[in-house]
Amino acid sequence: VSIGRWPFSRRGHREIMKSGLKLAAVTVIVVSGACGRAAARENASSPTPDAAYLKSYDKWKAELVDDLKQNWLSLAGLFWLKAGENRFGSDPTNPIVFPKGPAQAGVFALDGTIVTMNLSPGVRATVDDKPVTTIKLQPDISGHPTVVELGSLRIKAIVRGQRIGIRVKDVDSEAVKNYRGPVFFPIDLSYRVKATLVPNPDKKTVDVPNVLGDTTPTASAGVVVFKINGQEVRLTDLGGNPAKGLSFVFNDLTSKTDTYPGGRFLETDPVVNGTVEIDFNRAYSPPCAVTPYATCPLAPKENRLAVPIPAGEKYDRTQAHH
């Protein structure tokens, strides 16, 4: 599965799901520690964001929160299938234990790459509002995944490398109801920089690791070059398109203390005349920061920066899933 426009990236998720995002409330920002103090010092000489920037930034954060609630916080399970029959239900004696629903709900049968869901007698489920008892599940990579509704649960098959699994979402999730929102460093416009794109003429790929231990060769539009506090920095695009915008997974020195260790996501507007704006205030944590049921990429070696970037989303290690 190509990591470019990855299905857990907000830009990629919009392209795959073809759904709009709604505005939602965003929490107040808190900053602490050495990186926070460094950011505060930078702010002393950093330009003050104008009203248009603040409006756009608040809208972006609201979309981020809504995407998390709609697509990630509601995840309630991820189960990798074995060849043959895989019994499932809420009874803990099942190989696949659902968080709720019938005790013995049925069986997922895996034959090669084909997943068939067979429901137990009396178990009611629907697909597109039509009752089903047996159905072949089209996976997420098909572009038209089968979604089975079983009470408040939504069930679909996913493919990750050689793995085939079942992902479960709960539309009545307590995690969504209790979510307090992401925490960000204060806006610091010294971390909004102009970068030059050095195109990739050889169409070479970048090996991007993920939390499952897999590595995926990923197309790259090239490398952007810019300066942070006088130091030259380079970031390699992962699956972006200069005409639409570049995509990055990166980490930096703050990942040891204040930000998600595996790396943060960052997307840009289109490249114009060979240059593009990189706004680290819009760097955000992957879904793995809020759920153990995502399969996020990690920053490749090309994007592990030797500078601190105290801007964008922070990470609460007391809530760690990995």
Tab-separated table of C-alpha atoms in Angstrom:
chain	number	residue	atom	x	y	z
A	1	VAL	CA	0.000	0.000	0.000
A	2	SER	CA	1.519	3.316	-0.977
A	3	ILE	CA	2.205	5.588	1.976
A	4	GLY	CA	1.824	8.644	-0.261
A	5	ARG	CA	-1.572	10.190	0.431
A	6	TRP	CA	-1.749	7.574	3.192
A	7	PRO	CA	-5.295	6.705	4.300
A	8	PHE	CA	-4.610	8.042	7.804
A	9	SER	CA	-3.318	11.408	6.573
A	10	ARG	CA	-6.019	14.062	6.647
A	11	ARG	CA	-5.395	15.011	3.015
A	12	GLY	CA	-5.265	11.363	1.971
A	13	HIS	CA	-8.293	10.461	4.064
A	14	ARG	CA	-10.344	13.182	2.408
A	15	GLU	CA	-9.342	11.870	-1.035
A	16	ILE	CA	-10.208	8.270	-0.144
A	17	MET	CA	-13.391	8.855	1.832
A	18	LYS	CA	-14.668	11.730	-0.342
A	19	SER	CA	-16.247	13.327	2.677
A	20	GLY	CA	-16.269	16.889	3.972
A	21	LEU	CA	-15.021	17.947	7.354
A	22	LYS	CA	-17.082	19.872	9.883
A	23	LEU	CA	-15.893	22.472	12.336
A	24	ALA	CA	-15.518	21.520	15.983
A	25	ALA	CA	-14.340	23.026	19.259
A	26	VAL	CA	-10.611	23.212	19.944
A	27	THR	CA	-8.942	23.226	23.327
A	28	VAL	CA	-6.735	25.910	24.861
A	29	ILE	CA	-2.984	25.627	24.269
A	30	VAL	CA	-0.544	24.971	27.107
A	31	VAL	CA	3.254	25.030	26.873
A	32	SER	CA	5.865	23.759	29.298
A	33	GLY	CA	9.447	22.584	29.485
A	34	ALA	CA	12.611	23.692	27.739
A	35	CYS	CA	11.102	23.616	24.239
A	36	GLY	CA	8.243	25.764	25.453
A	37	ARG	CA	10.631	28.326	26.909
A	38	ALA	CA	12.599	28.305	23.663
A	39	ALA	CA	9.400	28.946	21.737
A	40	ALA	CA	8.525	31.808	24.077
A	41	ARG	CA	11.933	33.392	23.461
A	42	GLU	CA	11.461	33.069	19.718
A	43	ASN	CA	8.036	34.665	19.995
A	44	ALA	CA	9.606	37.789	21.401
A	45	SER	CA	11.007	38.604	17.940
A	46	SER	CA	8.562	36.594	15.843
A	47	PRO	CA	5.918	38.440	13.787
A	48	THR	CA	2.448	38.572	15.305
A	49	PRO	CA	-0.049	36.462	13.346
A	50	ASP	CA	-2.751	38.574	11.709
A	51	ALA	CA	-6.491	37.950	11.859
A	52	ALA	CA	-6.592	36.115	8.521
A	53	TYR	CA	-3.852	33.702	9.626
A	54	LEU	CA	-5.556	33.042	12.961
A	55	LYS	CA	-8.906	32.379	11.270
A	56	SER	CA	-7.338	29.934	8.817
A	57	TYR	CA	-5.339	28.254	11.587
A	58	ASP	CA	-8.375	27.830	13.846
A	59	LYS	CA	-10.352	26.333	10.943
A	60	TRP	CA	-7.513	23.897	10.252
A	61	LYS	CA	-7.409	22.809	13.903
A	62	ALA	CA	-11.169	22.359	13.984
A	63	GLU	CA	-10.987	20.150	10.884
A	64	LEU	CA	-8.204	18.144	12.547
A	65	VAL	CA	-10.381	17.530	15.626
A	66	ASP	CA	-13.373	16.535	13.529
A	67	ASP	CA	-11.292	14.121	11.459
A	68	LEU	CA	-9.988	12.473	14.635
A	69	LYS	CA	-13.500	12.105	16.026
A	70	GLN	CA	-15.019	10.827	12.802
A	71	ASN	CA	-12.302	8.426	11.735
A	72	TRP	CA	-9.823	7.553	14.479
A	73	LEU	CA	-11.019	8.042	18.061
A	74	SER	CA	-14.036	5.891	17.250
A	75	LEU	CA	-11.856	2.883	16.374
A	76	ALA	CA	-12.576	0.021	18.771
A	77	GLY	CA	-10.462	-2.852	17.472
A	78	LEU	CA	-7.969	-4.145	14.896
A	79	PHE	CA	-7.621	-7.909	14.406
A	80	TRP	CA	-5.216	-9.651	12.004
A	81	LEU	CA	-6.761	-12.749	10.457
A	82	LYS	CA	-5.279	-16.212	10.206
A	83	ALA	CA	-5.968	-18.485	7.248
A	84	GLY	CA	-9.229	-20.370	7.677
A	85	GLU	CA	-11.936	-19.607	10.224
A	86	ASN	CA	-11.664	-16.790	12.779
A	87	ARG	CA	-14.541	-16.810	15.275
A	88	PHE	CA	-15.634	-13.412	16.609
A	89	GLY	CA	-18.005	-11.944	19.168
A	90	SER	CA	-18.029	-10.286	22.576
A	91	ASP	CA	-17.419	-13.564	24.475
A	92	PRO	CA	-13.751	-13.573	25.615
A	93	THR	CA	-13.347	-17.200	24.495
A	94	ASN	CA	-13.468	-16.054	20.850
A	95	PRO	CA	-10.112	-15.664	19.018
A	96	ILE	CA	-11.435	-12.223	17.978
A	97	VAL	CA	-13.098	-10.421	20.882
A	98	PHE	CA	-15.342	-7.499	19.981
A	99	PRO	CA	-15.914	-4.740	22.566
A	100	LYS	CA	-19.696	-5.278	22.467
A	101	GLY	CA	-22.443	-7.071	20.581
A	102	PRO	CA	-23.493	-10.733	20.385
A	103	ALA	CA	-21.395	-13.218	22.379
A	104	GLN	CA	-20.953	-15.522	19.372
A	105	ALA	CA	-21.451	-13.207	16.412
A	106	GLY	CA	-19.992	-15.367	13.648
A	107	VAL	CA	-16.881	-16.275	11.707
A	108	PHE	CA	-14.471	-14.445	9.402
A	109	ALA	CA	-13.186	-16.942	6.838
A	110	LEU	CA	-9.881	-16.039	5.182
A	111	ASP	CA	-9.128	-17.905	1.942
A	112	GLY	CA	-5.999	-16.488	0.359
A	113	THR	CA	-6.823	-12.787	0.148
A	114	ILE	CA	-10.599	-13.208	0.250
A	115	VAL	CA	-12.475	-12.488	3.496
A	116	THR	CA	-16.000	-13.809	3.947
A	117	MET	CA	-18.096	-12.870	6.962
A	118	ASN	CA	-20.561	-15.549	8.109
A	119	LEU	CA	-22.963	-14.454	10.849
A	120	SER	CA	-24.386	-16.784	13.477
A	121	PRO	CA	-28.133	-17.602	13.358
A	122	GLY	CA	-30.196	-14.779	14.828
A	123	VAL	CA	-27.451	-12.155	14.554
A	124	ARG	CA	-28.712	-9.110	12.660
A	125	ALA	CA	-26.331	-7.017	10.572
A	126	THR	CA	-26.713	-4.825	7.490
A	127	VAL	CA	-24.692	-3.557	4.544
A	128	ASP	CA	-26.069	-0.436	2.862
A	129	ASP	CA	-29.209	-0.863	5.017
A	130	LYS	CA	-29.827	-4.378	3.631
A	131	PRO	CA	-29.781	-7.393	5.992
A	132	VAL	CA	-26.914	-9.861	5.432
A	133	THR	CA	-26.016	-13.281	6.805
A	134	THR	CA	-23.005	-14.076	4.602
A	135	ILE	CA	-20.984	-11.537	2.643
A	136	LYS	CA	-17.601	-11.215	0.972
A	137	LEU	CA	-15.791	-8.158	2.371
A	138	GLN	CA	-14.160	-5.846	-0.149
A	139	PRO	CA	-11.077	-4.393	1.624
A	140	ASP	CA	-10.137	-0.759	2.099
A	141	ILE	CA	-7.575	-0.827	-0.723
A	142	SER	CA	-10.341	-1.632	-3.225
A	143	GLY	CA	-11.581	1.946	-2.979
A	144	HIS	CA	-15.062	0.596	-2.231
A	145	PRO	CA	-14.737	-1.217	1.100
A	146	THR	CA	-17.660	-3.221	2.446
A	147	VAL	CA	-18.879	-1.750	5.741
A	148	VAL	CA	-20.985	-4.039	7.911
A	149	GLU	CA	-23.217	-2.453	10.554
A	150	LEU	CA	-23.652	-4.558	13.689
A	151	GLY	CA	-25.448	-2.470	16.303
A	152	SER	CA	-23.219	0.578	16.898
A	153	LEU	CA	-20.208	-1.250	15.431
A	154	ARG	CA	-18.919	-0.695	11.888
A	155	ILE	CA	-16.767	-3.519	10.518
A	156	LYS	CA	-14.498	-3.630	7.456
A	157	ALA	CA	-11.498	-5.520	6.104
A	158	ILE	CA	-8.129	-3.814	5.665
A	159	VAL	CA	-4.926	-4.832	3.888
A	160	ARG	CA	-1.479	-3.800	5.143
A	161	GLY	CA	1.369	-5.369	3.232
A	162	GLN	CA	0.851	-9.127	3.508
A	163	ARG	CA	-1.521	-8.731	6.452
A	164	ILE	CA	-5.297	-8.855	6.161
A	165	GLY	CA	-7.294	-7.668	9.142
A	166	ILE	CA	-10.638	-6.570	10.480
A	167	ARG	CA	-10.993	-3.014	11.749
A	168	VAL	CA	-13.916	-2.165	14.026
A	169	LYS	CA	-15.362	1.287	14.682
A	170	ASP	CA	-17.907	2.175	17.373
A	171	VAL	CA	-20.134	5.094	16.389
A	172	ASP	CA	-21.163	5.380	20.052
A	173	SER	CA	-17.554	5.580	21.251
A	174	GLU	CA	-16.804	6.903	24.721
A	175	ALA	CA	-13.364	7.980	23.469
A	176	VAL	CA	-15.044	10.448	21.099
A	177	LYS	CA	-17.332	11.765	23.817
A	178	ASN	CA	-14.459	12.220	26.284
A	179	TYR	CA	-11.871	13.646	23.893
A	180	ARG	CA	-10.458	16.915	25.209
A	181	GLY	CA	-8.717	17.922	21.987
A	182	PRO	CA	-5.090	18.247	20.879
A	183	VAL	CA	-2.555	20.503	22.612
A	184	PHE	CA	-0.296	22.763	20.568
A	185	PHE	CA	2.753	24.903	21.087
A	186	PRO	CA	1.904	28.626	20.892
A	187	ILE	CA	1.892	29.913	17.319
A	188	ASP	CA	5.400	30.995	16.348
A	189	LEU	CA	5.728	32.437	12.851
A	190	SER	CA	9.500	31.985	12.913
A	191	TYR	CA	8.623	28.350	12.153
A	192	ARG	CA	6.722	29.330	9.015
A	193	VAL	CA	9.434	29.408	6.373
A	194	LYS	CA	9.892	29.589	2.620
A	195	ALA	CA	11.534	26.507	1.163
A	196	THR	CA	13.020	25.669	-2.217
A	197	LEU	CA	12.012	22.394	-3.832
A	198	VAL	CA	14.844	20.390	-5.340
A	199	PRO	CA	12.905	18.034	-7.654
A	200	ASN	CA	13.556	14.305	-7.804
A	201	PRO	CA	14.540	13.741	-11.442
A	202	ASP	CA	15.225	10.018	-11.077
A	203	LYS	CA	11.805	9.115	-9.649
A	204	LYS	CA	13.595	7.384	-6.792
A	205	THR	CA	11.541	6.134	-3.870
A	206	VAL	CA	11.958	6.563	-0.120
A	207	ASP	CA	11.671	3.603	2.261
A	208	VAL	CA	9.028	4.573	4.823
A	209	PRO	CA	8.688	2.358	7.920
A	210	ASN	CA	5.457	1.939	9.868
A	211	VAL	CA	4.392	0.853	13.346
A	212	LEU	CA	3.827	-2.728	12.129
A	213	GLY	CA	7.503	-3.114	11.248
A	214	ASP	CA	6.871	-2.978	7.489
A	215	THR	CA	8.719	-0.719	5.068
A	216	THR	CA	7.036	0.717	1.992
A	217	PRO	CA	8.892	2.249	-0.996
A	218	THR	CA	7.192	5.607	-1.501
A	219	ALA	CA	7.377	8.024	-4.422
A	220	SER	CA	8.917	11.426	-3.695
A	221	ALA	CA	8.565	14.726	-5.525
A	222	GLY	CA	11.939	15.820	-4.148
A	223	VAL	CA	13.593	17.566	-1.226
A	224	VAL	CA	12.721	20.970	0.221
A	225	VAL	CA	15.583	23.105	1.555
A	226	PHE	CA	15.118	25.931	4.063
A	227	LYS	CA	16.622	27.483	7.188
A	228	ILE	CA	15.505	27.223	10.815
A	229	ASN	CA	17.216	29.687	13.171
A	230	GLY	CA	20.006	30.112	10.639
A	231	GLN	CA	20.603	26.378	10.165
A	232	GLU	CA	19.944	24.690	6.825
A	233	VAL	CA	17.330	21.931	7.029
A	234	ARG	CA	16.133	19.416	4.432
A	235	LEU	CA	12.890	17.453	4.292
A	236	THR	CA	12.015	14.757	1.761
A	237	ASP	CA	8.503	14.739	0.309
A	238	LEU	CA	6.537	11.498	0.642
A	239	GLY	CA	3.978	10.950	-2.088
A	240	GLY	CA	3.188	14.599	-2.678
A	241	ASN	CA	2.437	16.411	-5.906
A	242	PRO	CA	3.996	19.859	-6.424
A	243	ALA	CA	0.825	21.020	-8.195
A	244	LYS	CA	-1.364	20.049	-5.205
A	245	GLY	CA	0.933	20.113	-2.190
A	246	LEU	CA	3.752	18.192	-0.548
A	247	SER	CA	3.501	15.700	2.326
A	248	PHE	CA	6.002	14.889	5.054
A	249	VAL	CA	6.452	12.610	8.037
A	250	PHE	CA	9.264	13.985	10.193
A	251	ASN	CA	10.599	14.057	13.682
A	252	ASP	CA	12.998	16.428	15.410
A	253	LEU	CA	14.703	16.904	18.747
A	254	THR	CA	11.388	17.679	20.472
A	255	SER	CA	10.294	14.090	19.792
A	256	LYS	CA	12.391	13.027	22.780
A	257	THR	CA	10.309	15.098	25.177
A	258	ASP	CA	7.346	17.038	23.797
A	259	THR	CA	6.101	15.586	20.492
A	260	TYR	CA	5.086	12.194	19.110
A	261	PRO	CA	8.238	9.998	19.031
A	262	GLY	CA	7.495	8.305	15.726
A	263	GLY	CA	7.114	11.563	13.852
A	264	ARG	CA	4.527	14.169	12.940
A	265	PHE	CA	2.654	14.810	9.698
A	266	LEU	CA	2.904	18.057	7.745
A	267	GLU	CA	1.311	19.108	4.467
A	268	THR	CA	1.774	22.167	2.279
A	269	ASP	CA	-0.045	24.175	-0.325
A	270	PRO	CA	1.062	23.808	-3.984
A	271	VAL	CA	4.636	24.620	-5.004
A	272	VAL	CA	4.811	27.918	-6.930
A	273	ASN	CA	7.838	28.818	-9.051
A	274	GLY	CA	9.949	26.248	-7.242
A	275	THR	CA	9.175	27.492	-3.732
A	276	VAL	CA	6.698	26.432	-1.073
A	277	GLU	CA	5.717	27.604	2.406
A	278	ILE	CA	6.450	25.182	5.256
A	279	ASP	CA	4.369	26.035	8.326
A	280	PHE	CA	5.433	23.878	11.262
A	281	ASN	CA	2.640	25.405	13.336
A	282	ARG	CA	0.466	22.964	11.377
A	283	ALA	CA	2.530	19.870	12.148
A	284	TYR	CA	0.224	17.292	13.720
A	285	SER	CA	0.464	13.899	15.382
A	286	PRO	CA	-0.564	10.746	13.487
A	287	PRO	CA	-3.687	8.831	14.529
A	288	CYS	CA	-1.452	6.402	16.463
A	289	ALA	CA	-1.142	9.162	19.053
A	290	VAL	CA	-4.813	8.679	19.997
A	291	THR	CA	-5.568	5.043	19.106
A	292	PRO	CA	-3.731	1.696	19.147
A	293	TYR	CA	-5.786	0.584	16.130
A	294	ALA	CA	-4.093	2.684	13.413
A	295	THR	CA	-1.167	1.582	11.231
A	296	CYS	CA	0.805	4.829	10.956
A	297	PRO	CA	4.055	5.490	9.112
A	298	LEU	CA	7.146	6.588	11.015
A	299	ALA	CA	9.576	9.294	9.978
A	300	PRO	CA	12.050	7.831	7.463
A	301	LYS	CA	15.765	8.356	8.115
A	302	GLU	CA	15.782	11.210	5.579
A	303	ASN	CA	13.350	13.209	7.749
A	304	ARG	CA	14.830	12.789	11.224
A	305	LEU	CA	15.937	16.338	11.907
A	306	ALA	CA	18.851	17.311	14.137
A	307	VAL	CA	17.136	20.553	15.203
A	308	PRO	CA	14.247	21.198	17.609
A	309	ILE	CA	10.923	22.306	16.076
A	310	PRO	CA	8.866	23.541	19.057
A	311	ALA	CA	5.830	24.299	16.889
A	312	GLY	CA	2.694	22.399	15.998
A	313	GLU	CA	1.036	19.628	17.982
A	314	LYS	CA	2.470	18.312	21.247
A	315	TYR	CA	2.104	14.770	22.627
A	316	ASP	CA	1.061	13.615	26.070
A	317	ARG	CA	3.243	10.613	26.894
A	318	THR	CA	0.996	9.636	29.806
A	319	GLN	CA	-1.630	8.686	27.180
A	320	ALA	CA	0.807	6.671	25.043
A	321	HIS	CA	-0.527	3.685	23.102
A	322	HIS	CA	2.777	2.451	21.655
